[in-house]
Amino acid sequence: MTSSRPDLSTSTATDSARVADVVTAMRAKRPLVQVITNFVSMDLAANLLNAAGASPAMVHDPQEAAEFAGLADAVVANIGTPSPRWADGMLAAASTAHDRGSCWVLDPVAVGATGYRHELAGRLLEHRPTVIRGNAGEILALAGISGASRGVDSAAGVDDVADRAAALAAELGCVVAVTGSSDLVTDGTRALIIDGGDPRAPMITALGCAATALVAACCAACDDPLYGAAGALAMITAGIGRAGARADGPGSLRWRLLDELSTLTADQVAAVTVRS
Amino acid sequence: MTSSRPDLSTSTATDSARVADVVTAMRAKRPLVQVITNFVSMDLAANLLNAAGASPAMVHDPQEAAEFAGLADAVVANIGTPSPRWADGMLAAASTAHDRGSCWVLDPVAVGATGYRHELAGRLLEHRPTVIRGNAGEILALAGISGASRGVDSAAGVDDVADRAAALAAELGCVVAVTGSSDLVTDGTRALIIDGGDPRAPMITALGCAATALVAACCAACDDPLYGAAGALAMITAGIGRAGARADGPGSLRWRLLDELSTLTADQVAAVTVRS
Amino acid sequence: MTSSRPDLSTSTATDSARVADVVTAMRAKRPLVQVITNFVSMDLAANLLNAAGASPAMVHDPQEAAEFAGLADAVVANIGTPSPRWADGMLAAASTAHDRGSCWVLDPVAVGATGYRHELAGRLLEHRPTVIRGNAGEILALAGISGASRGVDSAAGVDDVADRAAALAAELGCVVAVTGSSDLVTDGTRALIIDGGDPRAPMITALGCAATALVAACCAACDDPLYGAAGALAMITAGIGRAGARADGPGSLRWRLLDELSTLTADQVAAVTVRS
């Protein structure tokens, strides 16, 4: 397949306004998000959704995962602590979300680390996620699985990630969100880059997993998942930036983020730099 | 069956003093509470029990759940993230607690959401909980299961909840605790209402689940589960009220609650408004 | 077997310097630690490792536990919320770590409480842990399992724990770390005692479990697990001591500990009292 590298030009007021509108719409809807996630991220993902204005529900078992997906506004499948029974729940919920036409988001945690994660991610991709959210290494590993890349480049630069993320998005017909010191969101033809945050954010375990859950919430409240994903990441970027100004380390950065998200205004979200 | 609506008259100094005495007795006993709860609430439930002066133990697997229930002063069964193996552990522990005559508390999280939760709650009710703690929607859904009500009224008012909670308590021979902006505790003939707290408390995920665990701890330290449940809820109300005076959002409200619970005096608990 | 009670003489500058060197080496290596731990400790263990400068990975399922142990610098097996499937993952990872010659650490949570924990701990011991980290009651219970002691002495004094911990270490050919108001680390012939901390530390649920994970990280970065374990415990002692000076209770003590660990200097670690 051909690579459709997005054009990364200058920032526009329109993009910032659109991501802020997504946040407003998400809070107005208060979407019910079914979060099937790893054990480490449960607490933060649920509290971050609550603080941001969404409604989390951790419903994972095959006995009820598909039934609940029929009620939920969006579904998250996160493979951070996978096991066969949880995988069955993820697959059932993702399948239901796909069939209903509701948003579902894949978080391929450490997909390159073991054969089991590789195989599970491949099975989940068959249910066509609306958005995939990962770090650069995970997105490159996933591109290797999907065929858009030949493998994992652990030392890959940002340009290389942008290229492959766009190719992955185009191939799968989804949005790919790559988070790091800057965040990239692409659907294969369009791309948005979000700058900001705090250098200590990576010390908050599972912040990426919680971001994935907020991406699902925001995509449930707008028609364009490119801006849905960007809205969620801009919200976290704004919150972390404000929290970081007063935090002494990762412990205080975490609770200050929750405090900030609960009172963040649309103007504060719109102040985040969004480049397209 | 006939509805035995409790009489909600004016506050008495006696009730406040009794709930404060429960807290003092709980701390003196430092009860060992076996908490079989959902993955989201594990961290907060354990830390809240520790801060309040009880001793938590998360022991859930059928390999050891019943054996441990033979050692524990109280048992919690919370269906927030249910699965068949965990359900077997809950049923075994609840059965043991019932047979020993020790307190066990049911938290029917989102019981109305799926058929699996409905069925599991029904099986747990057969082991006769000492207390059921839920929000208004959960108590109404449970009343529907038990036969005391025909279904779930999502828009039900406080008066309606009080009526059905009392009927449910009378039918099952247990105490029903309904938490919300105010809390209601009833055994079918008596009722206590606890006022106070902080409007941001619902943004602390799993605070209700943690309250359930503290209800178990307090009931293990007194003879009357109506006052046991009220003591636990008054303790959380006092702690949240004091924490809220200095908190900037749900992140700081949570850790300040733990700080407050660890130093809360009996007088501070007695200052909570308890109406009967 | 004969008891090889360690000689507990006066403090030396050498010991303090060596434990500080361990911390420096750990941060330089940033070891990947596979933490198979209980549900209550997931959040704190991962965040504490991240704040301290290590890299946590919670990978537990038999589908991938052994494969991942082949990548990890160290492995933790913690039996706090055991079940048969998780036990299989622990055994597979411990076996792989042993065969590769990498460090693995056992945390025998509440091993004396149920027959299942007793049996599981016995099976894990067959894979020869590098370090065992527990509280006094757990180490005494484990000594009973191993044969070095006849049972659990719940009212055992520090001298008695030191004696039995040394005997257990000598019998198993490992390091035993006993944490409490002071910490003891012994390999059967040598011993180190670490003083300090904060009396409110026991109210932070799973702090001991998180300490176990940091012991694994530090042992992965030095050749002598006696000093590896002591380095981790000195780091937590220094962090808790500094956090405690400003904390109002267990809630703030926890996040302040994470903040302190993220900026702790080698000199601050070297200032902890280490007696040998």
Coordinates of N, CA and C in Angstrom, one line a residue, chain B residues 51-199:
Chain B
A51 N -7.4 4.1 57.1 CA -7.4 5.4 57.7 C -8.4 5.6 58.8
A52 N -9.6 4.9 58.6 CA -10.7 5.0 59.6 C -10.4 4.2 60.9
G53 N -9.5 3.2 60.8 CA -9.2 2.4 62.0 C -9.6 1.0 61.9
A54 N -10.0 0.5 60.8 CA -10.3 -0.9 60.6 C -9.2 -1.6 59.9
S55 N -9.3 -2.9 59.7 CA -8.2 -3.7 59.1 C -8.8 -4.5 57.9
P56 N -8.4 -4.0 56.6 CA -9.0 -4.6 55.4 C -8.2 -5.9 55.0
A57 N -8.9 -6.8 54.4 CA -8.3 -8.0 53.8 C -9.1 -8.3 52.5
M58 N -8.4 -8.2 51.4 CA -9.1 -8.6 50.1 C -8.8 -10.0 49.8
V59 N -9.7 -10.9 50.1 CA -9.5 -12.3 50.0 C -10.8 -12.8 49.2
H60 N -10.6 -13.2 48.0 CA -11.8 -13.4 47.1 C -11.9 -14.8 46.5
D61 N -10.8 -15.5 46.4 CA -10.9 -16.7 45.6 C -11.6 -17.9 46.3
P62 N -12.4 -18.7 45.6 CA -13.1 -19.8 46.3 C -12.1 -20.8 47.0
Q63 N -10.8 -20.8 46.6 CA -9.8 -21.6 47.3 C -9.7 -21.2 48.8
E64 N -10.0 -20.0 49.1 CA -9.8 -19.5 50.5 C -10.8 -18.6 51.1
A65 N -11.8 -18.2 50.3 CA -12.8 -17.2 50.7 C -13.6 -17.6 51.9
A66 N -14.1 -18.9 51.9 CA -14.9 -19.3 53.1 C -14.0 -19.5 54.3
E67 N -12.8 -20.0 54.1 CA -11.9 -20.2 55.2 C -11.6 -18.9 55.9
F68 N -11.3 -17.9 55.1 CA -11.0 -16.6 55.6 C -12.2 -16.0 56.3
A69 N -13.4 -16.2 55.7 CA -14.6 -15.6 56.4 C -14.8 -16.2 57.8
G70 N -14.2 -17.3 58.0 CA -14.2 -17.9 59.4 C -13.4 -17.1 60.4
L71 N -12.4 -16.3 59.9 CA -11.6 -15.5 60.7 C -12.0 -14.1 60.8
A72 N -12.7 -13.6 59.8 CA -13.0 -12.2 59.6 C -14.1 -11.8 60.6
D73 N -14.1 -10.5 61.0 CA -15.2 -10.0 61.8 C -16.4 -9.6 61.0
A74 N -16.2 -9.3 59.7 CA -17.3 -8.9 58.8 C -16.8 -9.2 57.3
V75 N -17.8 -9.4 56.5 CA -17.6 -9.7 55.1 C -18.3 -8.7 54.2
V76 N -17.7 -8.3 53.1 CA -18.4 -7.4 52.1 C -18.4 -8.2 50.8
A77 N -19.6 -8.2 50.1 CA -19.7 -8.7 48.7 C -20.2 -7.6 47.9
N78 N -19.4 -7.2 46.9 CA -19.6 -6.1 46.0 C -19.6 -6.6 44.6
I79 N -20.7 -6.4 43.8 CA -20.8 -7.0 42.5 C -20.4 -6.0 41.4
G80 N -19.5 -5.1 41.7 CA -19.2 -4.0 40.7 C -18.5 -4.6 39.4
T81 N -17.6 -5.6 39.6 CA -16.9 -6.2 38.4 C -17.1 -7.7 38.5
P82 N -18.3 -8.2 38.4 CA -18.5 -9.6 38.7 C -18.0 -10.6 37.6
S83 N -17.7 -11.8 38.0 CA -17.4 -12.9 37.1 C -17.7 -14.2 37.9
P84 N -17.9 -15.3 37.2 CA -18.3 -16.5 37.9 C -17.4 -16.9 39.0
R85 N -16.1 -16.8 38.9 CA -15.2 -17.3 39.9 C -15.3 -16.4 41.2
W86 N -15.3 -15.1 40.9 CA -15.5 -14.1 42.0 C -16.8 -14.3 42.7
A87 N -17.9 -14.6 41.9 CA -19.2 -14.8 42.5 C -19.2 -16.0 43.4
D88 N -18.5 -17.1 43.0 CA -18.4 -18.2 43.9 C -17.7 -17.9 45.2
G89 N -16.7 -17.0 45.1 CA -16.0 -16.6 46.4 C -16.9 -15.8 47.2
M90 N -17.7 -14.9 46.6 CA -18.7 -14.1 47.4 C -19.7 -14.9 48.1
L91 N -20.3 -15.9 47.3 CA -21.3 -16.7 47.9 C -20.8 -17.6 49.0
A92 N -19.6 -18.1 48.9 CA -19.0 -18.9 49.9 C -18.7 -18.1 51.2
A93 N -18.2 -16.9 51.0 CA -17.9 -16.0 52.2 C -19.2 -15.6 52.8
A94 N -20.2 -15.2 52.0 CA -21.4 -14.7 52.6 C -22.1 -15.9 53.4
S95 N -22.1 -17.0 52.8 CA -22.7 -18.2 53.5 C -22.0 -18.5 54.8
T96 N -20.7 -18.4 54.8 CA -20.0 -18.6 56.1 C -20.3 -17.6 57.1
A97 N -20.3 -16.3 56.7 CA -20.6 -15.2 57.6 C -22.0 -15.4 58.2
H98 N -23.0 -15.8 57.3 CA -24.3 -16.0 57.8 C -24.4 -17.1 58.8
D99 N -23.7 -18.2 58.5 CA -23.7 -19.4 59.4 C -23.1 -19.1 60.8
R100 N -22.0 -18.2 60.7 CA -21.3 -17.9 62.0 C -22.1 -16.8 62.8
G101 N -23.0 -16.2 62.1 CA -23.7 -15.0 62.7 C -22.9 -13.8 62.7
S102 N -21.9 -13.7 61.8 CA -21.2 -12.4 61.7 C -21.8 -11.6 60.6
C103 N -21.5 -10.3 60.7 CA -22.1 -9.3 59.8 C -21.6 -9.5 58.3
W104 N -22.5 -9.4 57.4 CA -22.0 -9.3 56.0 C -22.9 -8.3 55.2
V105 N -22.2 -7.5 54.3 CA -22.9 -6.4 53.7 C -22.8 -6.6 52.2
L106 N -24.0 -6.4 51.5 CA -24.1 -6.5 50.1 C -24.1 -5.1 49.4
D107 N -23.2 -5.0 48.4 CA -23.2 -3.8 47.6 C -23.6 -4.1 46.2
P108 N -24.9 -3.9 45.8 CA -25.4 -4.3 44.5 C -25.1 -3.4 43.4
V109 N -23.9 -3.2 43.1 CA -23.5 -2.1 42.1 C -24.1 -2.4 40.7
A110 N -24.8 -1.4 40.3 CA -25.4 -1.4 38.9 C -26.3 -2.6 38.7
V111 N -27.0 -3.1 39.7 CA -27.7 -4.3 39.7 C -28.7 -4.4 38.5
G112 N -29.2 -3.2 38.2 CA -30.3 -3.1 37.1 C -29.7 -3.2 35.7
A113 N -28.4 -3.1 35.6 CA -27.8 -2.9 34.3 C -27.8 -4.2 33.4
T114 N -27.5 -5.3 34.0 CA -27.4 -6.6 33.2 C -28.1 -7.7 33.8
G115 N -28.5 -8.7 33.1 CA -29.1 -9.9 33.6 C -28.2 -10.7 34.5
Y116 N -26.9 -10.6 34.3 CA -26.0 -11.4 35.1 C -25.9 -10.8 36.6
R117 N -25.9 -9.5 36.6 CA -25.9 -8.8 38.0 C -27.3 -9.1 38.7
H118 N -28.3 -9.1 37.9 CA -29.7 -9.4 38.5 C -29.7 -10.8 39.1
E119 N -29.2 -11.7 38.4 CA -29.2 -13.1 38.8 C -28.2 -13.3 40.0
L120 N -27.1 -12.7 39.9 CA -26.1 -12.8 41.0 C -26.6 -12.2 42.3
A121 N -27.2 -11.0 42.2 CA -27.7 -10.4 43.4 C -28.8 -11.2 44.1
G122 N -29.6 -11.9 43.2 CA -30.7 -12.8 43.7 C -30.1 -13.9 44.5
R123 N -29.0 -14.5 44.0 CA -28.4 -15.6 44.7 C -27.7 -15.2 46.0
L124 N -27.1 -13.9 46.0 CA -26.5 -13.4 47.2 C -27.6 -13.1 48.3
L125 N -28.7 -12.6 47.9 CA -29.8 -12.3 48.8 C -30.2 -13.6 49.6
E126 N -30.1 -14.7 49.0 CA -30.5 -16.0 49.7 C -29.7 -16.2 51.0
H127 N -28.5 -15.6 51.0 CA -27.7 -15.7 52.2 C -27.9 -14.6 53.3
R128 N -29.0 -13.8 53.1 CA -29.4 -12.9 54.1 C -28.4 -11.9 54.6
P129 N -28.1 -10.9 53.8 CA -27.2 -9.9 54.2 C -27.6 -9.2 55.5
T130 N -26.7 -8.7 56.3 CA -27.0 -7.9 57.5 C -27.4 -6.5 57.0
V131 N -26.7 -6.0 56.0 CA -27.0 -4.6 55.5 C -26.8 -4.7 54.0
I132 N -27.7 -3.9 53.3 CA -27.5 -3.7 51.9 C -27.2 -2.2 51.7
R133 N -26.1 -1.8 51.0 CA -25.8 -0.4 50.8 C -25.7 -0.1 49.3
G134 N -26.5 0.8 48.9 CA -26.5 1.2 47.4 C -27.0 2.6 47.2
N135 N -27.0 3.1 46.0 CA -27.6 4.4 45.7 C -29.1 4.1 45.4
A136 N -29.8 5.2 45.2 CA -31.3 5.1 45.0 C -31.6 4.1 43.9
G137 N -31.0 4.3 42.8 CA -31.3 3.4 41.6 C -31.1 2.0 41.9
E138 N -30.0 1.7 42.6 CA -29.7 0.3 42.9 C -30.6 -0.3 43.9
I139 N -31.0 0.5 44.9 CA -32.0 0.0 45.9 C -33.4 -0.3 45.2
L140 N -33.7 0.6 44.3 CA -35.0 0.4 43.6 C -35.0 -0.8 42.7
A141 N -33.8 -1.0 42.1 CA -33.7 -2.2 41.2 C -33.7 -3.5 42.1
L142 N -33.1 -3.4 43.2 CA -33.1 -4.6 44.1 C -34.5 -4.9 44.7
A143 N -35.2 -3.8 45.0 CA -36.5 -4.0 45.4 C -37.4 -4.7 44.4
G144 N -37.1 -4.4 43.1 CA -37.7 -5.1 42.0 C -37.4 -6.6 42.0
I145 N -36.2 -6.9 42.2 CA -35.8 -8.3 42.3 C -36.5 -9.0 43.4
S146 N -36.5 -8.4 44.6 CA -37.0 -9.1 45.8 C -38.5 -9.3 45.8
G147 N -39.2 -8.5 45.0 CA -40.6 -8.5 45.0 C -41.3 -7.4 45.7
A148 N -40.5 -6.6 46.4 CA -41.1 -5.5 47.2 C -41.5 -4.3 46.2
S149 N -41.1 -4.4 45.0 CA -41.4 -3.3 44.0 C -41.5 -4.0 42.7
R150 N -42.3 -3.4 41.8 CA -42.4 -4.1 40.5 C -41.3 -3.7 39.5
G151 N -40.5 -2.8 39.8 CA -39.5 -2.4 38.8 C -38.6 -1.3 39.2
V152 N -37.8 -0.8 38.3 CA -36.9 0.3 38.6 C -37.6 1.6 38.2
D153 N -37.6 2.6 39.1 CA -38.1 3.9 38.8 C -36.9 4.8 38.8
S154 N -36.4 5.1 37.6 CA -35.2 5.9 37.5 C -35.4 7.3 38.0
A155 N -36.6 7.8 37.9 CA -36.9 9.2 38.3 C -37.5 9.3 39.7
A156 N -37.3 8.2 40.5 CA -38.0 8.1 41.8 C -37.5 9.2 42.7
G157 N -38.4 9.8 43.5 CA -38.0 10.8 44.5 C -37.5 10.2 45.8
V158 N -37.1 11.0 46.7 CA -36.6 10.5 48.0 C -37.6 9.8 48.8
D159 N -38.8 10.4 48.8 CA -39.9 9.8 49.6 C -40.2 8.4 49.1
D160 N -40.2 8.2 47.7 CA -40.4 6.9 47.1 C -39.3 5.9 47.5
V161 N -38.1 6.4 47.5 CA -37.0 5.5 47.9 C -37.1 5.1 49.4
A162 N -37.5 6.1 50.2 CA -37.6 5.7 51.6 C -38.6 4.7 51.8
D163 N -39.7 4.8 51.1 CA -40.8 3.8 51.2 C -40.4 2.4 50.8
R164 N -39.8 2.4 49.6 CA -39.4 1.1 49.1 C -38.2 0.5 49.9
A165 N -37.3 1.3 50.3 CA -36.1 0.8 51.1 C -36.6 0.2 52.4
A166 N -37.6 0.8 53.0 CA -38.2 0.3 54.2 C -38.9 -1.1 54.0
A167 N -39.6 -1.1 52.9 CA -40.3 -2.4 52.5 C -39.3 -3.5 52.2
L168 N -38.2 -3.1 51.5 CA -37.2 -4.1 51.2 C -36.5 -4.6 52.5
A169 N -36.2 -3.7 53.4 CA -35.6 -4.1 54.7 C -36.5 -5.0 55.5
A170 N -37.8 -4.6 55.5 CA -38.7 -5.4 56.3 C -38.9 -6.8 55.6
E171 N -38.9 -6.9 54.3 CA -39.1 -8.2 53.7 C -37.9 -9.1 53.9
L172 N -36.7 -8.5 53.8 CA -35.5 -9.3 53.9 C -35.0 -9.5 55.3
G173 N -35.5 -8.7 56.3 CA -35.1 -8.7 57.6 C -33.6 -8.2 57.8
C174 N -33.4 -7.1 57.0 CA -32.0 -6.6 57.1 C -32.1 -5.1 57.2
V175 N -31.0 -4.4 57.2 CA -30.9 -3.0 57.2 C -30.6 -2.6 55.7
V176 N -31.3 -1.5 55.2 CA -31.0 -1.0 53.9 C -30.5 0.4 54.1
A177 N -29.3 0.7 53.5 CA -28.7 2.0 53.5 C -28.6 2.6 52.1
V178 N -29.3 3.7 51.9 CA -29.3 4.4 50.6 C -28.5 5.7 50.7
T179 N -27.4 5.7 49.9 CA -26.6 6.9 50.0 C -26.8 7.9 48.8
G180 N -26.6 9.1 49.0 CA -26.8 10.2 48.0 C -26.5 11.5 48.6
S181 N -27.2 12.6 48.2 CA -26.9 13.9 48.8 C -27.2 13.9 50.3
S182 N -28.3 13.2 50.7 CA -28.5 12.7 52.0 C -28.5 11.2 52.1
D183 N -28.2 10.6 53.2 CA -28.2 9.2 53.3 C -29.4 8.8 54.2
L184 N -29.9 7.6 53.8 CA -31.1 7.0 54.6 C -30.7 5.6 55.0
V185 N -30.9 5.3 56.3 CA -30.7 4.0 56.8 C -32.0 3.5 57.5
T186 N -32.5 2.3 57.1 CA -33.7 1.8 57.7 C -33.7 0.3 57.9
D187 N -34.4 -0.1 58.9 CA -34.6 -1.5 59.1 C -36.0 -1.9 58.9
G188 N -36.8 -1.0 58.3 CA -38.2 -1.3 58.0 C -39.1 -0.7 59.0
T189 N -38.7 -0.5 60.2 CA -39.6 0.1 61.2 C -38.9 1.4 61.7
R190 N -37.6 1.4 61.8 CA -36.9 2.6 62.2 C -36.2 3.2 61.0
A191 N -35.8 4.5 61.1 CA -35.1 5.1 60.0 C -34.2 6.2 60.5
L192 N -33.1 6.4 60.0 CA -32.2 7.5 60.3 C -31.8 8.2 59.0
I193 N -31.7 9.5 59.0 CA -31.3 10.3 57.8 C -30.1 11.1 58.2
I194 N -29.0 11.1 57.4 CA -27.8 11.8 57.7 C -27.6 12.8 56.6
D195 N -27.4 14.0 57.0 CA -27.3 15.2 56.1 C -25.8 15.7 56.1
G196 N -25.4 16.2 55.0 CA -24.0 16.8 54.9 C -23.2 16.2 53.8
G197 N -21.9 16.5 53.8 CA -21.0 16.0 52.8 C -20.5 17.1 51.9
D198 N -20.3 16.8 50.6 CA -19.8 17.8 49.7 C -20.3 17.4 48.3
P199 N -20.8 18.4 47.5 CA -21.4 18.1 46.2 C -20.4 17.4 45.2

